[in-house]
Structure formats: C-alpha cells, structure tokens
Coordinates of C-alpha atoms and ligand atoms in Angstrom, one line a residue:
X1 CA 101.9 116.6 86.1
X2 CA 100.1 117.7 89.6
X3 CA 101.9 118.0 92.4
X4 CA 98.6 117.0 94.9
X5 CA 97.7 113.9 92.9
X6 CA 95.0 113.2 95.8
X7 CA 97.2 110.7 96.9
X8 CA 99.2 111.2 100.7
X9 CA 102.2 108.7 101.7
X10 CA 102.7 108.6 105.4
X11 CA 106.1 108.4 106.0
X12 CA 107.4 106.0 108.1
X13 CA 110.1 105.8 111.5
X14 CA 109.8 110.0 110.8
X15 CA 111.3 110.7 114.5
X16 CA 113.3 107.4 114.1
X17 CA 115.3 108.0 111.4
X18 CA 115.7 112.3 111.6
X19 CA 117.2 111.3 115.0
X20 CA 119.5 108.4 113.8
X21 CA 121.0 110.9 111.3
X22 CA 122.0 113.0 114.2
X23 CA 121.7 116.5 112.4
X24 CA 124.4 119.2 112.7
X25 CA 122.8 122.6 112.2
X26 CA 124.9 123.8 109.4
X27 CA 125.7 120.3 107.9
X28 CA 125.1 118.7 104.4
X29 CA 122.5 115.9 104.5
X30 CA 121.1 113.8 101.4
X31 CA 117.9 112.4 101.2
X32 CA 117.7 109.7 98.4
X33 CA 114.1 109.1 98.6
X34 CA 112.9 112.3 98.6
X35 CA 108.8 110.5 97.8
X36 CA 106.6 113.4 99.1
X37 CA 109.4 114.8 101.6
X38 CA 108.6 113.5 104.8
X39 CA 111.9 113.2 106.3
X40 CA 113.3 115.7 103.9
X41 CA 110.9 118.9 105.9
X42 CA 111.7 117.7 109.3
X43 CA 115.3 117.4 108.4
X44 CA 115.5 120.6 107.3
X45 CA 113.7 121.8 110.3
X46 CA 116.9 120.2 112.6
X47 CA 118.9 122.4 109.8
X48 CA 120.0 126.0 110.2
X49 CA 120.6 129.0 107.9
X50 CA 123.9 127.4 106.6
X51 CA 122.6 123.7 106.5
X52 CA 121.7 121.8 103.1
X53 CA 119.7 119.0 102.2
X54 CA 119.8 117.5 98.5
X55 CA 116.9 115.3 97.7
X56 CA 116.6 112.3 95.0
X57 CA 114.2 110.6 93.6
X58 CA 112.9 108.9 90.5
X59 CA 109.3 109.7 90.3
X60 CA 108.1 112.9 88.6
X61 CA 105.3 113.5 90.8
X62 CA 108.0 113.0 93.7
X63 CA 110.5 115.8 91.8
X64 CA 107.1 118.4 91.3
X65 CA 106.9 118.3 95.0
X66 CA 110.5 118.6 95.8
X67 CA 110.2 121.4 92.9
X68 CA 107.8 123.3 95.2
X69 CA 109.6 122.6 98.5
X70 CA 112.8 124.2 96.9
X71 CA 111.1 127.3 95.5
X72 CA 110.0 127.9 99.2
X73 CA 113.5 126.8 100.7
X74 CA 116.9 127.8 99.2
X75 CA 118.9 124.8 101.4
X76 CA 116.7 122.4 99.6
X77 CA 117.8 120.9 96.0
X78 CA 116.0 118.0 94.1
X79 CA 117.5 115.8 91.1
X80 CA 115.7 113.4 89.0
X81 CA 117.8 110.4 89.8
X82 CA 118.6 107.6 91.0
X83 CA 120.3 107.5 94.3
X84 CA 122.7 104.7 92.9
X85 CA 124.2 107.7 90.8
X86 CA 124.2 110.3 93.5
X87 CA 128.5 110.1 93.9
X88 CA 128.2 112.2 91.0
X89 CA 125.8 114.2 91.3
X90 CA 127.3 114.9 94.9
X91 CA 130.8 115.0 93.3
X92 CA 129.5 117.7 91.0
X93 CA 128.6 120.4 93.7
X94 CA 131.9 119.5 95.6
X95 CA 130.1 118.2 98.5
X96 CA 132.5 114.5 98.2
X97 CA 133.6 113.4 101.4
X98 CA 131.7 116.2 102.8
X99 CA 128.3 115.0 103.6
X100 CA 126.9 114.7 107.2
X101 CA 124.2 112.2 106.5
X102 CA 122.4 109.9 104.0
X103 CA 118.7 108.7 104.5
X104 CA 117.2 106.2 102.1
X105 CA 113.6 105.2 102.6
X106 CA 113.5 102.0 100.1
X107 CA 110.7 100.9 97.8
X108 CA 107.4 102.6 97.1
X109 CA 105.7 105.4 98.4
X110 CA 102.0 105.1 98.8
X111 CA 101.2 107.5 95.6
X112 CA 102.8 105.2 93.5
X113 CA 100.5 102.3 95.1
X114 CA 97.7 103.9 95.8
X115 CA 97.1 105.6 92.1
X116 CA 95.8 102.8 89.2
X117 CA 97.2 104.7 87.0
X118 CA 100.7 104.0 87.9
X119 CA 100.5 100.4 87.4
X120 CA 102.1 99.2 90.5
X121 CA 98.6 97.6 92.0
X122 CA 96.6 94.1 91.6
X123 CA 93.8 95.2 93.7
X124 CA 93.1 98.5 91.7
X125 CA 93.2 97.8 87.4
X126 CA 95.7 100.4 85.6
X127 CA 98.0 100.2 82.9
X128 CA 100.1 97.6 83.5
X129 CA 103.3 100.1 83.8
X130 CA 105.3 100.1 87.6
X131 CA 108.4 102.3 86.6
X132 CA 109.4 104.9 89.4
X133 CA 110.2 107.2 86.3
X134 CA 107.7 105.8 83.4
X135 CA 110.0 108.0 80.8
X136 CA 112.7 105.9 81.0
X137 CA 113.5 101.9 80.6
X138 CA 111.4 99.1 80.0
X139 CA 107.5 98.8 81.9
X140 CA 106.4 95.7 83.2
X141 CA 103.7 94.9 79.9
X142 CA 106.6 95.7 77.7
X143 CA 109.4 93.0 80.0
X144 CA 106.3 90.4 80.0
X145 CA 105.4 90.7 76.6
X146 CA 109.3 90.1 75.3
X147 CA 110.9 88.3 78.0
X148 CA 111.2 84.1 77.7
X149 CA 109.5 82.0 79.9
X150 CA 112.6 81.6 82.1
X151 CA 113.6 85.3 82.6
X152 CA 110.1 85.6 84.0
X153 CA 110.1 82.8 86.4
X154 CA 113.6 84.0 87.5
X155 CA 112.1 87.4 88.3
X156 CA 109.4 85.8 90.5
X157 CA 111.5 83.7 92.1
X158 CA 114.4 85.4 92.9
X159 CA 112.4 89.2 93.6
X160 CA 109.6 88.0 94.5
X161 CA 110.5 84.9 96.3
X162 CA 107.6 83.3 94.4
X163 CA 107.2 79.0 95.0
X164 CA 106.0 78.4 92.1
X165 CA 107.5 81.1 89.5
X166 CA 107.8 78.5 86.5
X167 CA 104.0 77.6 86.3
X168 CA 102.6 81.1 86.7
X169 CA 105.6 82.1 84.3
X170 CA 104.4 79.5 82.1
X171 CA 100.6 80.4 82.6
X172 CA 101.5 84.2 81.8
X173 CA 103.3 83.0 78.2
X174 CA 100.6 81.0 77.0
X175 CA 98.4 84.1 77.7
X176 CA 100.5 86.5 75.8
X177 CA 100.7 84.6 72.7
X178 CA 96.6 84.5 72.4
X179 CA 96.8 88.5 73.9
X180 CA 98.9 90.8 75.2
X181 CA 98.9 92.1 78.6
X182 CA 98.1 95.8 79.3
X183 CA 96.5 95.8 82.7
X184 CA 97.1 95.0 86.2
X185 CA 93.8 93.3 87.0
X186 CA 94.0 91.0 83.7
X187 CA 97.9 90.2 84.5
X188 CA 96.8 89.2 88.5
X189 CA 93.9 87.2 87.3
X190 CA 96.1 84.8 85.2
X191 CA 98.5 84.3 87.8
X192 CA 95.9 84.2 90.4
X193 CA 94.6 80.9 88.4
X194 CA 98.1 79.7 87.9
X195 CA 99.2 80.0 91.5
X196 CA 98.3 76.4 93.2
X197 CA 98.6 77.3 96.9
X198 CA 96.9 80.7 98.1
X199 CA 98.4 81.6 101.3
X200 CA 96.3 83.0 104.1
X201 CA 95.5 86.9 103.5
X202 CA 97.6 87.5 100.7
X203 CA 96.6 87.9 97.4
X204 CA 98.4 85.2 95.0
X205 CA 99.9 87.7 92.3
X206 CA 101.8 89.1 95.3
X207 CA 105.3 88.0 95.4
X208 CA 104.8 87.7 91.4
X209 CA 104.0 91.7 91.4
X210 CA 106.7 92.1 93.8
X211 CA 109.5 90.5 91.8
X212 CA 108.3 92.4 89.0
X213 CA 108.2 96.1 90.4
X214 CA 111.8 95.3 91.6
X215 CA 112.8 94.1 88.5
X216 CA 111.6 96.8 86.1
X217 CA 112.9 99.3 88.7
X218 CA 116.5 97.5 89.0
X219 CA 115.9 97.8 92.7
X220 CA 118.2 96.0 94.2
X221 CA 121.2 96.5 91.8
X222 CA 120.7 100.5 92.9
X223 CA 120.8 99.7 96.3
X224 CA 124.0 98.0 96.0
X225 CA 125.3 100.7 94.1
X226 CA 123.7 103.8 96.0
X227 CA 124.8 102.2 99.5
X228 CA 128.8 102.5 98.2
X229 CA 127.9 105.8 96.6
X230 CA 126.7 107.1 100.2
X231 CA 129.8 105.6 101.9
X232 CA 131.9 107.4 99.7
X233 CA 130.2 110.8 99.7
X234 CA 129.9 110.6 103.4
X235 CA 133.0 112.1 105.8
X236 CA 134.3 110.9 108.6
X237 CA 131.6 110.7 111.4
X238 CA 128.4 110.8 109.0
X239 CA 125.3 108.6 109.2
X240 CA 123.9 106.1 107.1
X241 CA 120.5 105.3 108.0
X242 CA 118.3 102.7 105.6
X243 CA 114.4 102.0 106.0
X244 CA 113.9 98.6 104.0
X245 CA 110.4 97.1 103.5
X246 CA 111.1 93.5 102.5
X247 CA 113.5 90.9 103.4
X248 CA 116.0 91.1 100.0
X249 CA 116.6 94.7 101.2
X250 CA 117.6 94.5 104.5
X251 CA 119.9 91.3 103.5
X252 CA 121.5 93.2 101.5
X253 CA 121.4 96.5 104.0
X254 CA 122.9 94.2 106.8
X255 CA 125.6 92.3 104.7
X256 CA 127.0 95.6 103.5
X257 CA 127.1 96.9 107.2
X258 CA 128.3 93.7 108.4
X259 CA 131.6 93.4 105.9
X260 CA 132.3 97.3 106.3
X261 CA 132.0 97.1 110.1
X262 CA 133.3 93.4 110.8
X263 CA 135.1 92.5 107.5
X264 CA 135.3 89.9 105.4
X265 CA 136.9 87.1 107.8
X266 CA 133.3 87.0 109.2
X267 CA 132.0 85.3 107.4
X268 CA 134.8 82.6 107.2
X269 CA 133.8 79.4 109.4
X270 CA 135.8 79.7 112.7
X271 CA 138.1 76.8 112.5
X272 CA 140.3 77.8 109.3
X273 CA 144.0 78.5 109.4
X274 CA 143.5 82.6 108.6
X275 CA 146.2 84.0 109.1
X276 CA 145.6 87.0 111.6
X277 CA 145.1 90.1 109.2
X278 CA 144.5 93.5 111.2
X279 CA 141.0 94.8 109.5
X280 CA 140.3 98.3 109.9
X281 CA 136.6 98.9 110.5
X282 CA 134.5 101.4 108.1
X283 CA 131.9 101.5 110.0
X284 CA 130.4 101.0 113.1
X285 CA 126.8 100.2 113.2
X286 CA 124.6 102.1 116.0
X287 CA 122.1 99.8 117.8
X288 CA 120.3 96.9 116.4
X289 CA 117.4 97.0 113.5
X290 CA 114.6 99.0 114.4
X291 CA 111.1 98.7 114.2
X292 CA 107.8 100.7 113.5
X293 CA 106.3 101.3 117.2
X294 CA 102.7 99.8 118.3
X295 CA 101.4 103.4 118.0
X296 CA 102.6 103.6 114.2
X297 CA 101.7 100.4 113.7
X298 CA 98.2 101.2 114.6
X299 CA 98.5 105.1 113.1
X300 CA 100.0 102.9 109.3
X301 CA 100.2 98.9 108.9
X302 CA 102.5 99.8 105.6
X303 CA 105.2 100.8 108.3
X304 CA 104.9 97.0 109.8
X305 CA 107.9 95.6 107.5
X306 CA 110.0 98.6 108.1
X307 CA 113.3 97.7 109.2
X308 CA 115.8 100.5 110.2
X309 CA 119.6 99.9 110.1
X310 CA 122.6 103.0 110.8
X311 CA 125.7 102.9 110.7
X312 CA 128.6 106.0 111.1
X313 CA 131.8 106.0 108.8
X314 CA 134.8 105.4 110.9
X315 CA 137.6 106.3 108.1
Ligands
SAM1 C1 109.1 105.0 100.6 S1 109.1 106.3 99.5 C2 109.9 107.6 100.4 C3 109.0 108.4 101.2 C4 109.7 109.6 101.8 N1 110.6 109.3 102.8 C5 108.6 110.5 102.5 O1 108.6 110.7 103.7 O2 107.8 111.0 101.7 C6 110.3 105.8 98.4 C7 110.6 106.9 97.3 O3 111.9 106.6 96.8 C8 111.8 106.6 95.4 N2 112.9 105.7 94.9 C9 112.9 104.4 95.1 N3 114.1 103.9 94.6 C10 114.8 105.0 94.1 C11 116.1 105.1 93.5 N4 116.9 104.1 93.3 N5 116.5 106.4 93.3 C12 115.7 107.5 93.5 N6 114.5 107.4 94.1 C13 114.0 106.1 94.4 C14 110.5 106.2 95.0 O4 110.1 106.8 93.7 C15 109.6 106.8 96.1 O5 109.2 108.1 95.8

C-alpha cells in the first residue's frame, strides 16, 4: 500500500478546531480521525517535548501515513481502529481520565472519494467496495447482493434519508437476481432509473450511496460509542471538539452534548409535575456550531457541510 496514493484531502476548520482543543504544551491529545493528519501535525506543533498525540483511524492508507509521521515524531502513535474502541486502547497505555483533548473529523476523507478504486464514488466506476478498512466486515456488493429488499430500503431511508428507498430497493433486487452488482457506475445507473424525482444538482444515487457508506461502515453506531469513549478517557477540563458533515451526525453530536450539559429533564415538555431533581452538568458546551468561513468555502466546497460542536468535561 502507498502512502502518496496521488490523492490529497484538504482538511477542514484546521485553525478552528486546533484552537477549540485549547492545547496544553505537555498534554495528551487524541485524534480519532487521524485521515492524512491534518489536524494531527498542527496539533503536534501547539505540543512540546513532553506532549502526546495518539491517532486512529480505519483506513490503511490513513495508518501508512500516520506510520511515517510516527517514525519522524516519537509523541506521535497511530492504531488501526476504530475510535468507538479507543477507551481501550487509551485504557491500555494508562492515559484513562488523563487525556487533554479529543478531535474527531467524521466521515470520509477525500482519498477515499476521490480514488475509484475504493468504491465509495457514483461519478467515478470502481469496485463496488466503500469500507474505511476493506479487510474487515461486509462491502457494499457483498450487503446488496445478500440483504432482503427491506433491509436495503431501510438503509436508504434511514442513512441516506432517501424518499423513495422501497422502489430503488426494489429496482436494485430485481437487478441482482438477473446479475450481480460489482461496480459503482452499474449500481448508480439502476438506481438512477429507479429514482422518480431528481432533485436539482444532485446526482439521484446520492442519499442511496450515502446510506450505504454509512451502513457498511456502522457509522453512526461508532459515533455513539466513540463520543462516550472520549468522555470517559477525557479529565476534568478536556475538550471534545466534533466536525460532522451531514445532518444524522450532528443530531446525534448535539443530543449527546445537550443531555450531558442540560440533562435529561430537557427534553421533558415544560408543564409536567417533575419533581425538582438537582442535575449535575458533564459538560459545558463552548459557543454555538461553527461553520467553514467564506474564504474556506471558496479555498474547499467539501468543508460547506461542516458543522463544529465542543464541549469541556465539567466532572
Ligand atoms: C474527514 S477524514 C479526517 C481528515 C483528517 N482530519 C485530516 O486532516 O487529514 C475522516 C477519516 O476518519 C476515518 N474514520 C471514519 N470513521 C472512523 C472510525 N469510526 N474510526 C476510525 N477512523 C474513522 C476515515 O477513514 C478517514 O480517514
């Protein structure tokens, strides 16, 4: 595997989020995202001598960079996992409770994208693959080749927030029976056909390809899981700061931040009899979302659904 596949990822809020993790010099910081180490080399330029920075991610062309970054820099580590399991990983250097900061950087990076060969892209034919780490679990031919008619719909709909999930679900399992799918380009032309109502400037197997990538890459299960994880491997003071790119991220970004900041009454409807309970904040969440800037917008339109939230533990 090369480390330059040819392909760059821009990384986006760079500034924004290295400053929301407000760096201590000789602190512990965790990037779970490590992609191609954007935030990772300008947090370890806020870092000193004693500081350290362990990196995560999925992808094995993500881990050969990371590999190179650590040979050059002894504060840097990188592990090929997922950030949901990083209590352990963090649990087994004895840095629990200890760390200063956690940035996670959602989603895709642009390599993965950007390369057909990945299988992540409708515009560009590749196999029709989309794992983060294609050695492990199940790639998106092998779930649509296996998965009934209803399985598929639900991923559309409920990942990819697809109208009309049961017809192109339905379209794609009449396919398969005359011939499997193995490409991107074959699997977006079928549901192209099948999709009734093209919206303006967006190609129809979008949301469809969207449910799918975060289905074979249990996306938003591991952010539920990775957001406790960093709670719990944080100490008193630390920074969680989350770049999301769509909206069933952030949801779930802000609903975690709300309960831990504001607790569960929120979300009670004002008038019941609650009896006054004295809730103890987690959290407390710095500032509002955040958004890419004009200039960034201009400089990279994938940074134009990037939504910043940070919060600091409390207790
Ligand atoms: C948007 S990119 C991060 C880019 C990075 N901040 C940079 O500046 O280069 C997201 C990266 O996170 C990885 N990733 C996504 N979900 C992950 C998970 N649950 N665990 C570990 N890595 C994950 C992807 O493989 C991808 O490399």
């Amino acid at each position: 595997m090369t480390i330059d596949s040819g392909f760059n990822h821009i990384t986006v809020l760079l500034d924004e989020a290295v400053e929301a993790l407000a760096i201590q010099g000789d602190g512990c910081y965790v990037d779970g995202t490590f992609g191609r180490g954007g935030h990772s080399r300008l947090i370890l330029q806020h870092l000193g001598p004693q500081g350290r920075l362990l990196g995560f991610d999925k992808d094995p062309q993500a881990i050969a960079t990371g590999q190179a970054l650590a040979a050059e820099d002894g504060r840097f580590v990188i592990v090929q996992r997922s950030f949901a399991e990083m209590g352990s990983e963090i649990a087994s250097q004895g840095l629990a409770g200890k760390v200063n900061g956690v940035l996670l950087d959602l989603g895709v990076s642009s390599p993965q994208l950007d390369d057909p060969e990945r299988g992540f892209s409708f515009m560009n034919d590749g196999p029709l693959d989309m794992r983060m780490d294609p050695t492990r679990g199940v790639s998106a031919a092998e779930f649509i080749a296996n998965a009934p008619a209803e399985e598929i719909a639900r991923v559309f709909k409920e990942y990819g927030e697809e109208r009309f999930a049961k017809r192109m679900a339905n379209a794609v399992v009449a396919r398969r029976e005359v011939k499997p799918f193995e490409r991107t380009a074959d699997l977006a032309e079928v549901l192209k056909v099948a999709n009734p109502a093209w919206e303006k400037g967006k190609n129809p197997a979008t949301r469809a390809f969207q449910g799918l990538r975060i289905h074979v890459n249990n996306e938003l299960a591991d952010l539920e899981a990775g957001l406790e994880a960093a709670l719990d491997s944080l100490e008193v003071g630390g920074r969680l700061v989350v770049i999301s790119f769509h909206s069933l991220e952030d949801r779930i970004v802000k609903l975690f931040m709300r309960k831990l900041a504001k607790g569960e009454a929120d979300n009670l409807p004002r008038n019941l009899p609650v009896r006054f309970q004295a809730f103890e904040p987690k959290i407390k969440v710095h500032g509002k979302a955040q958004f890419a800037s004009e200039a960034e917008l201009k400089a990279n339109p994938r940074s134009r659904s990037a939504v910043m939230r940070v919060a600091e533990k409390l207790r």
